[in-house]
Amino acid sequence: MSLDPVQVMSGQVKELKVAPSSNGDNRASWEEKEEFDQDHLGLTTKPKPPKPENAVTVAVSSRVMFRTEREQKVFEQKGVEEYLRYQIEHENEPFAPGPAFPFVKALETVNARLRELYPQSEELFDIVLVTYNHAHVGIRLINTINHHNLFIERFCMTGGSSPIGYLKAWHTNLYLSADADKVREALAEGIAAATMFMPEKLTEVSESQLRVAFDGDAVLFSDESERIFKAHGLDKFFEHERDNEDTLLDHGPLKGFLEALGKLQKKFYAKGQRLDCPIRTYLVTARSAASSGIRALKTLRAWGLEIDEALFLAGAPKGPMLEKIRPHIYFDDQMFHVEGAAEMGTVAAHVPYGIAQKHNPKQKSSVGK
Amino acid sequence: MVSTIQNTDVKQKDAARAAVVAVTSRAVFDCGVGGGDDVCGVGVAFPLLQALQRVNERLLEENPAESLLFDVVLITTSSQQQQQSSRISSSTRHYGLEVSRFCFSSEEDFIESLLTNGVQLFLTTDRNEATQASQSGVLSALLDQQIASCPPEQLRVMFCGDAIVQPDTGPTPASRQVAQSFSTQLGEMRQRFGVFNSPLSIVLVTSRGGRESCSGALQKLRSRGVSVDEAYCLAGAPQGPIVSLLRPHFLLSEGFRNLEE
């Protein structure tokens, strides 16, 4: 809305933002005054969001950012009109944090560190709230963001239509949603995406270091090896991996996101902060170090991707290992592992990609927004 | 000289209650170089007219006695178009468009025409015409060429929540008033339909400000009885890609001049 002179002079800190003008010629003189005041008064203002093409854009759905189970129930049991009425009635009650919340907070921590080192750079995380929700819910969502002090300035409330086009327009690097169908749609369009679930208990995670863990096959890499394993068994799998040790694996849907994390990590290394880097990445794979793991490592190296820790479990359960690592998010293509991780309090996200999906009847296709 | 002609094929609307929308004939028809009574080709705003018509149809389905309807006027804004008046009326009838009146005016008197006909929203593909109308206190919106591919089944109206203010053409109390009353009417029309399957969709975009801007715009619209269906807060991100996905038929910027695209 237009800022009238009264607002500018009352010094409401929140309203004094640096507004990038799309058309410099048309700026009224009071708009220029706004920026002038900001510089000279040294007020702490919110930093300007980066341009989507420069940033690592993470699109998060409102249902994984916050806990909306109660509202979901209203929607499912009483229909959309009642659901919207309920939301408006409870507009001033902020939602509680959802499974993606700690991850988003960690992204903001990394941003703060990046801004310290590179104040002019736009190579930052940009978090966009993307929801199928009707804009009626918008005010409650904004109130919630304010309550939790999150730095989210961009959102899309599509009122029911598919957000996929908007994900592409925002140059989205990662999309997190509660709905497997929407995630599959995004993956089909080449956007890294995963379905998140709320674990019953949540282990504490670091507030100073973002930790992201990835499964190997069908997440970072393609599902080609998994296909062999499923079709011909473990022995054939080992044989195939050994014979193809020097052939690179094809890339999987989350490779790009790991790459984006790597680029940001290098910015810290360049300033001598390798040991203190606020981003740490993990590979947690059922492959074994001595045999099938070699191909995975060679592939990563050939891609120029550094991963901080590679954990080869040789088929052992992933839960306990993840519980030690305490990642903010763990990506796996198999619901079995996602559930196993969740049982031990790790926030795991399912990547519905590849051959494993045909063997997993457990996927929920949830209704509503 | 202005001539205003009623279209006898169409039932006239209740002047006190209807939302009068004037669209330039140049936007609706592509009359080319034909002559006589040749039917004109369709222009970029043809689907827009169909969408307005669709809203009326659905409103009457809900309530056959509904008086809050769109009252569509076709207006000519140049002497050249004025001379095509018979082709314009015959084309309107040919396509069965729900146009209640024709205003055959020229570049000199079309503003007068808008004012005497109680036009609440003027839609044109010509930037100068939109500016002139705005400056005379008539709410105007510039139609983009892209609207030719907008869906005719749903009228999509986009509100720009943080339009750029121009010091010389800032909002007069009168123009703010017309903007508010038109948006209130839109809001009322929207209320006649449910959440899904509505023939009218209201979209809010705030392009420069962050979430506070968007929240403020949502609340301001709500206070006028306008429930927004979709909201996009860009916080400085490029508008083009998002707006082209949104496919609005026209943009309203709170009584100010239209935002540059």
XYZ file of C-alpha atoms in Angstrom:
630
model
C 0.000 0.000 0.000
C 1.185 3.518 -0.476
C 3.163 4.876 2.411
C 1.847 8.256 3.254
C 4.179 10.834 4.824
C 2.752 10.241 8.300
C 4.041 6.673 8.384
C 7.507 7.620 7.209
C 7.969 10.289 9.856
C 6.703 8.241 12.764
C 9.750 6.067 12.246
C 8.019 2.736 12.262
C 11.048 0.589 11.734
C 9.229 -2.257 10.062
C 7.841 -0.039 7.313
C 11.150 1.551 6.352
C 12.425 -0.907 3.846
C 14.773 -0.415 0.956
C 12.347 -0.784 -1.896
C 14.015 -1.743 -5.144
C 12.282 0.387 -7.711
C 11.377 -1.219 -10.976
C 11.164 2.147 -12.674
C 13.432 4.782 -11.224
C 11.875 7.638 -13.182
C 8.507 7.265 -11.586
C 9.566 7.453 -7.984
C 7.882 10.234 -6.092
C 10.136 12.470 -4.068
C 8.889 11.145 -0.734
C 10.026 7.664 -1.717
C 13.559 8.900 -2.156
C 13.302 10.592 1.207
C 12.445 7.217 2.747
C 15.748 5.688 1.652
C 17.669 8.799 2.644
C 16.315 8.607 6.173
C 17.228 4.963 6.411
C 20.889 5.459 5.566
C 21.402 8.449 7.749
C 19.527 7.376 10.796
C 21.277 4.009 10.762
C 18.063 2.252 11.687
C 18.207 -1.518 11.587
C 15.950 -2.498 8.775
C 15.216 -5.838 7.261
C 17.701 -6.742 4.536
C 16.430 -6.745 0.981
C 15.465 -10.161 -0.424
C 17.802 -11.336 -3.204
C 16.833 -11.701 -6.861
C 15.512 -15.236 -7.416
C 18.069 -16.087 -10.089
C 20.964 -15.247 -7.774
C 19.655 -16.979 -4.688
C 19.187 -20.574 -3.641
C 15.406 -20.542 -3.527
C 13.692 -22.902 -1.135
C 9.909 -23.059 -1.540
C 8.133 -24.385 1.522
C 4.466 -25.215 1.807
C 2.570 -23.802 4.781
C 1.665 -27.300 5.905
C 5.278 -28.287 6.501
C 6.439 -24.897 7.713
C 3.796 -24.943 10.417
C 1.529 -27.414 12.149
C -1.891 -27.266 10.620
C -3.375 -30.650 11.553
C -6.333 -29.197 13.401
C -7.228 -27.003 10.454
C -6.768 -29.916 8.059
C -9.318 -31.848 10.064
C -11.806 -29.010 9.821
C -11.286 -28.984 6.068
C -11.706 -32.726 5.719
C -14.695 -33.013 7.996
C -16.578 -29.799 7.383
C -15.520 -28.567 3.948
C -13.739 -25.549 2.609
C -16.136 -22.756 3.640
C -16.019 -23.837 7.277
C -12.233 -24.292 7.036
C -11.758 -20.711 5.845
C -14.135 -19.378 8.453
C -12.162 -21.224 11.127
C -8.881 -19.804 9.859
C -10.191 -16.253 9.907
C -11.644 -16.731 13.382
C -8.239 -17.848 14.634
C -6.299 -15.331 12.644
C -4.427 -13.962 15.616
C -3.339 -17.366 16.849
C 0.019 -18.217 15.334
C 0.563 -21.754 14.087
C 3.115 -23.912 15.864
C 6.365 -24.838 14.060
C 6.161 -27.738 11.619
C 8.806 -30.209 10.387
C 10.449 -27.730 8.020
C 10.739 -25.037 10.669
C 14.163 -25.935 12.106
C 15.508 -26.317 8.569
C 14.280 -22.849 7.606
C 15.691 -21.326 10.788
C 19.031 -22.910 9.955
C 18.908 -21.426 6.445
C 18.416 -18.013 8.032
C 21.428 -18.585 10.271
C 23.560 -19.327 7.228
C 22.237 -16.176 5.574
C 23.236 -14.085 8.559
C 26.766 -15.485 8.367
C 26.917 -14.947 4.593
C 25.749 -11.350 4.943
C 28.515 -10.678 7.449
C 31.155 -11.942 5.066
C 29.652 -10.730 1.781
C 27.348 -7.781 2.508
C 26.698 -7.015 -1.169
C 26.165 -10.526 -2.386
C 22.796 -11.955 -3.415
C 24.047 -15.534 -3.171
C 21.873 -16.375 -0.224
C 19.000 -18.654 0.653
C 15.657 -17.207 -0.270
C 12.655 -18.788 1.399
C 9.306 -18.556 -0.347
C 6.094 -19.767 1.245
C 4.126 -21.578 -1.423
C 0.680 -22.791 -0.575
C -2.475 -23.973 -2.278
C -4.301 -22.078 0.407
C -6.832 -19.442 -0.313
C -5.650 -15.904 0.430
C -8.154 -15.806 3.302
C -5.531 -17.697 5.274
C -2.869 -15.170 4.287
C -3.241 -12.883 7.258
C -2.960 -15.755 9.715
C 0.163 -17.015 7.931
C 1.731 -13.553 7.974
C 0.891 -13.124 11.651
C 2.541 -16.469 12.303
C 5.685 -15.507 10.397
C 5.847 -12.303 12.430
C 5.340 -14.181 15.687
C 8.210 -16.568 15.010
C 10.447 -13.823 13.695
C 11.055 -15.552 10.402
C 12.555 -13.745 7.479
C 10.035 -14.737 4.820
C 8.979 -11.888 2.557
C 7.805 -13.768 -0.462
C 4.834 -15.994 -0.929
C 2.383 -17.499 -3.369
C -1.101 -18.376 -2.221
C -2.613 -19.922 -5.260
C -6.189 -20.357 -4.042
C -6.308 -23.944 -5.300
C -4.400 -23.949 -8.558
C -1.092 -25.707 -9.089
C 1.943 -23.845 -7.785
C 4.330 -25.583 -10.185
C 4.441 -22.701 -12.681
C 5.265 -20.302 -9.862
C 8.007 -22.612 -8.590
C 9.656 -22.351 -11.973
C 9.177 -18.585 -12.150
C 10.927 -18.288 -8.788
C 13.878 -20.407 -9.999
C 13.135 -22.807 -7.164
C 16.054 -24.980 -6.079
C 14.093 -27.072 -3.585
C 10.384 -27.524 -2.894
C 9.107 -29.027 0.360
C 5.485 -30.013 0.687
C 3.208 -32.317 2.669
C 1.555 -33.568 -0.493
C 3.234 -36.349 -2.459
C 1.309 -35.578 -5.646
C 2.524 -32.011 -5.772
C 6.053 -33.182 -5.031
C 5.872 -35.675 -7.887
C 4.624 -32.937 -10.199
C 7.583 -30.774 -9.237
C 10.063 -33.612 -9.763
C 8.574 -34.240 -13.194
C 9.345 -30.609 -14.016
C 12.950 -31.002 -12.938
C 12.581 -29.252 -9.590
C 14.179 -30.938 -6.558
C 11.340 -31.745 -4.223
C 10.469 -33.914 -1.250
C 7.475 -34.761 0.924
C 7.829 -33.961 4.604
C 6.154 -35.553 7.590
C 5.903 -34.521 11.211
C 7.786 -36.971 13.423
C 6.234 -37.759 16.785
C 9.306 -36.625 18.591
C 11.857 -34.182 17.350
C 15.484 -34.418 18.403
C 17.229 -31.158 19.004
C 19.277 -29.878 16.139
C 22.058 -27.346 15.904
C 21.124 -23.686 15.838
C 24.429 -22.593 14.413
C 25.114 -25.135 11.680
C 22.820 -26.269 8.876
C 23.114 -30.029 8.415
C 21.656 -31.695 5.351
C 21.837 -35.456 4.831
C 21.177 -37.293 1.586
C 20.625 -40.887 0.610
C 22.652 -41.858 -2.467
C 20.705 -43.924 -4.948
C 17.592 -42.318 -6.429
C 18.300 -39.094 -4.503
C 21.746 -37.787 -5.425
C 22.233 -40.439 -8.063
C 19.802 -42.019 -10.483
C 17.987 -45.216 -9.561
C 19.835 -47.370 -12.086
C 21.640 -49.463 -9.476
C 18.546 -49.867 -7.404
C 16.797 -51.263 -10.433
C 19.463 -53.943 -10.739
C 19.149 -54.770 -7.058
C 15.361 -54.987 -7.175
C 15.326 -57.051 -10.356
C 18.264 -59.345 -9.780
C 19.193 -59.247 -6.104
C 22.175 -58.203 -4.038
C 24.870 -60.332 -5.706
C 24.025 -59.004 -9.129
C 24.010 -55.496 -7.681
C 27.556 -55.890 -6.339
C 28.730 -57.423 -9.567
C 27.226 -54.599 -11.578
C 28.765 -51.926 -9.376
C 32.177 -53.557 -9.534
C 32.075 -53.881 -13.304
C 30.983 -50.265 -13.634
C 33.158 -48.731 -10.958
C 34.679 -46.267 -13.342
C 31.452 -45.327 -15.029
C 29.800 -42.356 -13.449
C 26.342 -42.808 -12.030
C 23.720 -40.638 -13.578
C 22.417 -37.742 -11.539
C 19.367 -37.872 -9.300
C 16.789 -35.194 -8.409
C 18.670 -33.733 -5.423
C 22.054 -33.417 -7.062
C 21.391 -29.790 -7.981
C 20.541 -28.884 -4.414
C 23.736 -30.454 -3.096
C 25.582 -28.466 -5.717
C 23.933 -25.251 -4.569
C 24.937 -26.008 -0.970
C 28.492 -26.687 -2.131
C 28.711 -23.292 -3.836
C 27.708 -21.558 -0.619
C 30.158 -23.653 1.385
C 32.991 -22.508 -0.880
C 32.162 -18.911 -0.006
C 32.961 -19.693 3.611
C 36.125 -21.581 2.699
C 37.276 -18.579 0.672
C 37.186 -16.537 3.870
C 39.129 -19.111 5.850
C 36.076 -20.586 7.567
C 36.325 -24.206 6.549
C 36.399 -25.541 10.090
C 33.685 -23.215 11.222
C 31.458 -23.584 8.177
C 27.764 -23.228 9.057
C 26.787 -25.741 6.348
C 27.588 -29.430 6.623
C 26.515 -32.162 4.207
C 26.255 -35.909 4.680
C 25.812 -38.929 2.465
C 24.028 -41.740 4.300
C 23.853 -44.749 2.068
C 23.165 -48.445 2.295
C 26.123 -49.009 -0.014
C 29.250 -50.390 1.611
C 32.554 -48.560 1.763
C 34.749 -51.318 0.416
C 32.718 -52.157 -2.638
C 29.694 -50.410 -4.027
C 30.484 -47.166 -2.219
C 33.521 -46.522 -4.400
C 31.426 -45.830 -7.451
C 29.370 -43.299 -5.482
C 32.468 -41.452 -4.293
C 34.055 -41.426 -7.726
C 30.878 -39.988 -9.170
C 30.730 -37.210 -6.608
C 34.340 -36.368 -7.189
C 33.862 -36.267 -10.955
C 30.930 -33.898 -10.452
C 33.181 -31.629 -8.407
C 30.933 -32.039 -5.399
C 32.421 -32.257 -1.972
C 30.379 -33.961 0.660
C 31.591 -33.480 4.218
C 30.835 -36.937 5.574
C 30.033 -40.122 3.712
C 28.503 -42.870 5.819
C 28.376 -46.302 4.263
C 26.031 -48.448 6.275
C 26.313 -51.628 4.202
C 22.617 -52.257 4.712
C 22.442 -51.410 8.422
C 19.456 -49.300 9.602
C 19.860 -45.597 9.086
C 17.947 -44.380 12.140
C 20.713 -44.631 14.737
C 23.297 -43.035 12.443
C 20.984 -40.139 11.671
C 20.265 -39.721 15.338
C 23.960 -39.122 15.846
C 24.311 -36.711 12.944
C 21.172 -34.738 13.792
C 20.541 -33.288 10.344
C 17.895 -30.607 9.904
C 16.619 -32.673 7.017
C 17.356 -36.069 5.529
C 16.349 -36.994 1.961
C 15.580 -40.601 1.062
C 13.623 -42.237 -1.764
C 12.285 -45.067 0.382
C 9.459 -44.564 2.873
C 10.867 -47.409 4.938
C 13.956 -45.333 5.709
C 11.998 -42.111 6.098
C 9.809 -43.733 8.713
C 12.764 -45.339 10.409
C 14.432 -41.967 10.696
C 11.277 -40.316 11.992
C 10.945 -42.952 14.721
C 14.251 -41.757 16.069
C 13.313 -38.087 15.857
C 14.996 -37.102 12.602
C 13.079 -34.955 10.151
C 13.146 -37.059 7.012
C 11.775 -36.099 3.639
C 10.639 -38.556 1.008
C 11.793 -38.120 -2.585
C 9.176 -40.061 -4.616
C 11.530 -40.901 -7.441
C 12.615 -44.016 -9.186
C 11.981 -47.713 -8.971
C 11.441 -47.834 -5.211
C 8.096 -46.071 -5.639
C 6.517 -49.062 -7.303
C 7.239 -51.103 -4.197
C 5.866 -48.600 -1.745
C 2.108 -48.661 -1.274
C 2.407 -46.541 1.856
C 2.474 -43.170 0.135
C -0.363 -40.958 1.264
C -1.927 -38.683 -1.242
C -3.381 -36.082 1.059
C -6.466 -34.034 0.410
C -6.730 -30.299 0.726
C -4.171 -27.627 1.166
C -20.654 14.700 -31.546
C -21.418 11.834 -29.224
C -24.233 9.465 -29.877
C -25.285 6.911 -27.325
C -27.350 4.047 -28.628
C -29.014 1.304 -26.663
C -28.600 -2.218 -27.860
C -32.186 -3.418 -28.126
C -31.076 -7.072 -28.281
C -29.965 -6.884 -24.682
C -31.933 -6.302 -21.506
C -30.893 -2.993 -19.967
C -29.388 -3.056 -16.497
C -30.480 -1.248 -13.367
C -28.362 1.914 -13.514
C -28.310 2.354 -9.757
C -26.950 -1.111 -9.029
C -24.942 -2.279 -12.004
C -21.185 -1.919 -12.397
C -20.767 0.035 -15.615
C -17.709 -1.055 -17.558
C -16.760 0.674 -20.809
C -14.409 -1.065 -23.225
C -13.052 0.554 -26.378
C -14.370 -0.993 -29.564
C -10.812 -1.071 -30.880
C -9.936 -3.510 -28.114
C -12.928 -5.756 -28.695
C -13.010 -5.898 -32.471
C -10.412 -5.884 -35.173
C -12.276 -4.054 -37.895
C -9.423 -3.940 -40.344
C -10.138 -2.405 -43.683
C -13.503 -3.938 -44.517
C -16.488 -1.764 -45.204
C -20.254 -1.681 -45.280
C -21.747 -4.060 -42.798
C -18.958 -6.613 -42.783
C -18.564 -8.329 -39.474
C -15.306 -7.401 -37.747
C -12.759 -9.887 -36.508
C -12.270 -10.389 -32.770
C -9.795 -8.238 -30.857
C -7.710 -8.891 -27.742
C -10.510 -7.940 -25.360
C -13.045 -10.365 -26.841
C -12.419 -13.075 -24.220
C -12.689 -10.351 -21.573
C -16.190 -9.515 -22.753
C -17.084 -13.165 -22.733
C -15.787 -13.427 -19.174
C -17.862 -10.427 -18.048
C -20.865 -12.021 -19.691
C -20.162 -15.296 -17.930
C -20.176 -13.557 -14.547
C -23.578 -12.068 -15.350
C -24.943 -15.435 -16.442
C -23.787 -17.094 -13.232
C -25.101 -14.226 -11.090
C -28.517 -14.619 -12.668
C -28.370 -18.378 -12.186
C -27.883 -17.786 -8.447
C -30.617 -15.189 -8.372
C -32.746 -14.444 -11.436
C -33.667 -11.064 -9.927
C -30.033 -10.038 -9.443
C -29.390 -6.364 -10.159
C -25.686 -6.255 -9.318
C -24.439 -7.131 -12.780
C -21.824 -5.844 -15.200
C -23.280 -3.240 -17.526
C -21.010 -3.301 -20.562
C -20.670 -0.294 -22.832
C -18.709 -0.284 -26.076
C -17.104 3.067 -26.712
C -15.277 4.508 -29.695
C -12.478 6.926 -28.920
C -11.559 8.242 -32.351
C -13.426 9.696 -35.328
C -12.103 6.856 -37.413
C -13.742 4.280 -35.143
C -16.811 6.489 -34.871
C -17.281 6.036 -38.588
C -17.330 2.279 -38.181
C -20.377 2.500 -35.930
C -22.633 0.285 -38.012
C -20.001 -2.419 -38.320
C -19.454 -2.268 -34.564
C -23.158 -2.688 -33.779
C -23.657 -5.425 -36.340
C -20.563 -7.283 -35.129
C -21.823 -7.050 -31.545
C -25.110 -8.612 -32.571
C -23.399 -11.172 -34.748
C -21.329 -12.478 -31.834
C -24.214 -12.188 -29.398
C -22.230 -10.000 -27.017
C -24.035 -8.673 -23.989
C -23.345 -5.000 -24.654
C -26.132 -2.717 -23.404
C -25.009 0.526 -24.975
C -22.781 1.938 -27.667
C -21.118 5.321 -27.247
C -19.926 6.577 -30.574
C -17.535 9.369 -29.674
C -14.282 10.753 -30.989
C -10.932 11.547 -29.364
C -12.297 14.944 -28.309
C -15.427 13.860 -26.549
C -14.997 10.295 -25.350
C -14.182 11.499 -21.827
C -17.453 13.393 -21.743
C -19.129 10.210 -22.902
C -17.591 8.224 -20.082
C -18.744 10.739 -17.521
C -22.292 11.184 -18.778
C -22.780 7.442 -18.992
C -21.716 6.890 -15.404
C -18.858 4.624 -16.413
C -17.161 3.142 -13.348
C -14.327 1.367 -15.129
C -12.816 2.251 -18.486
C -10.759 -0.404 -20.255
C -8.548 0.410 -23.213
C -5.446 -0.828 -25.015
C -4.292 2.771 -25.418
C -2.110 4.206 -22.675
C -2.921 7.837 -23.481
C -6.630 7.210 -23.333
C -6.222 5.511 -19.952
C -4.191 8.442 -18.609
C -6.668 11.010 -19.847
C -9.589 9.146 -18.339
C -7.760 8.698 -15.037
C -6.973 12.358 -14.840
C -10.639 13.142 -15.348
C -11.528 10.965 -12.394
C -12.627 7.817 -14.228
C -11.097 4.574 -12.960
C -9.123 3.146 -15.867
C -7.060 0.128 -16.644
C -4.761 -0.540 -19.550
C -5.455 -3.798 -21.381
C -2.437 -5.869 -22.296
C -2.109 -7.712 -25.610
C -1.665 -10.919 -23.601
C -5.290 -10.926 -22.514
C -6.244 -12.400 -25.871
C -5.237 -15.745 -24.371
C -6.964 -15.291 -21.023
C -9.675 -17.778 -20.108
C -13.185 -16.637 -21.070
C -14.729 -18.865 -18.385
C -13.399 -16.882 -15.450
C -12.927 -13.162 -15.051
C -9.593 -12.628 -13.329
C -9.099 -9.219 -11.746
C -5.728 -8.347 -10.316
C -5.216 -5.743 -7.610
C -1.756 -4.239 -7.348
C -1.320 -3.653 -3.657
C 1.586 -1.253 -3.777
C 1.321 0.791 -6.939
C 3.913 3.441 -7.645
C 2.584 6.889 -6.859
C 3.242 9.586 -9.373
C 3.360 13.015 -7.796
C 1.538 14.754 -10.629
C -1.193 12.216 -11.120
C -1.614 11.192 -7.531
C -5.013 10.063 -6.325
C -7.601 12.735 -5.947
C -10.233 12.087 -3.307
C -12.660 11.565 -6.198
C -10.573 8.954 -7.991
C -9.893 7.113 -4.758
C -13.621 7.050 -4.168
C -14.418 5.544 -7.550
C -11.747 2.914 -7.092
C -13.125 1.979 -3.707
C -16.724 1.753 -4.824
C -15.864 -0.354 -7.851
C -13.812 -2.747 -5.780
C -16.620 -2.959 -3.239
C -19.005 -3.961 -6.020
C -16.553 -6.595 -7.226
C -16.279 -7.876 -3.694
C -20.033 -8.128 -3.415
C -20.270 -10.001 -6.702
C -17.571 -12.414 -5.550
C -19.546 -13.169 -2.412
C -22.394 -14.551 -4.489
C -20.246 -17.536 -5.364
C -18.498 -20.253 -3.363
C -14.784 -20.715 -2.865
C -14.374 -23.009 -5.841
C -15.783 -22.785 -9.321
C -16.336 -19.040 -9.217
C -16.638 -17.164 -12.534
C -14.811 -14.261 -10.883
C -11.405 -14.523 -9.239
C -9.688 -11.751 -7.318
C -5.909 -11.785 -7.266
C -3.655 -9.552 -5.186
C -0.043 -8.872 -6.081
C 2.281 -6.718 -4.023
C 5.384 -6.245 -6.062
C 7.854 -4.238 -4.050
C 6.930 -4.447 -0.405
C 7.346 -7.477 1.824
C 4.788 -9.339 3.852
C 3.604 -6.283 5.797
C 2.642 -4.639 2.541
C 0.705 -7.691 1.501
C -0.962 -8.085 4.867
C -1.961 -4.420 4.794
C -3.424 -4.776 1.316
C -5.372 -7.914 2.280
C -6.832 -6.145 5.296
C -7.662 -2.997 3.399
C -9.466 -4.970 0.714
C -11.266 -7.013 3.342
C -12.492 -3.823 5.011
C -14.134 -2.994 1.692
C -15.814 -6.363 1.520
C -13.344 -7.741 -1.011
C -12.179 -11.284 -0.321
C -9.036 -12.081 -2.192
C -8.718 -15.539 -3.776
C -5.019 -15.585 -4.613
C -2.201 -13.490 -3.180
C 1.381 -13.148 -4.347
C 3.981 -11.161 -2.502
C 6.994 -10.554 -4.703
C 9.186 -8.380 -2.484
C 11.136 -7.055 -5.433
C 11.271 -10.207 -7.564
C 10.609 -9.630 -11.285
C 6.877 -9.290 -11.926
C 6.785 -10.431 -15.522
C 7.023 -14.198 -15.078
C 4.492 -14.233 -12.245
C 1.954 -11.929 -13.899
C 2.071 -13.851 -17.162
C 1.216 -17.021 -15.212
C -1.610 -15.283 -13.394
C -3.353 -14.240 -16.602
C -5.402 -11.367 -15.249
C -7.858 -9.713 -17.618
C -7.013 -6.353 -16.126
C -5.125 -4.777 -13.228
C -6.474 -2.274 -10.751
C -4.084 -0.202 -8.751
C -6.258 1.405 -6.182
C -7.253 4.395 -8.257
C -3.742 5.237 -9.318
C -2.402 4.931 -12.793
C -1.660 1.427 -13.863
C 1.637 -0.107 -12.863
C 4.214 -0.320 -15.598
C 4.459 -3.947 -16.671
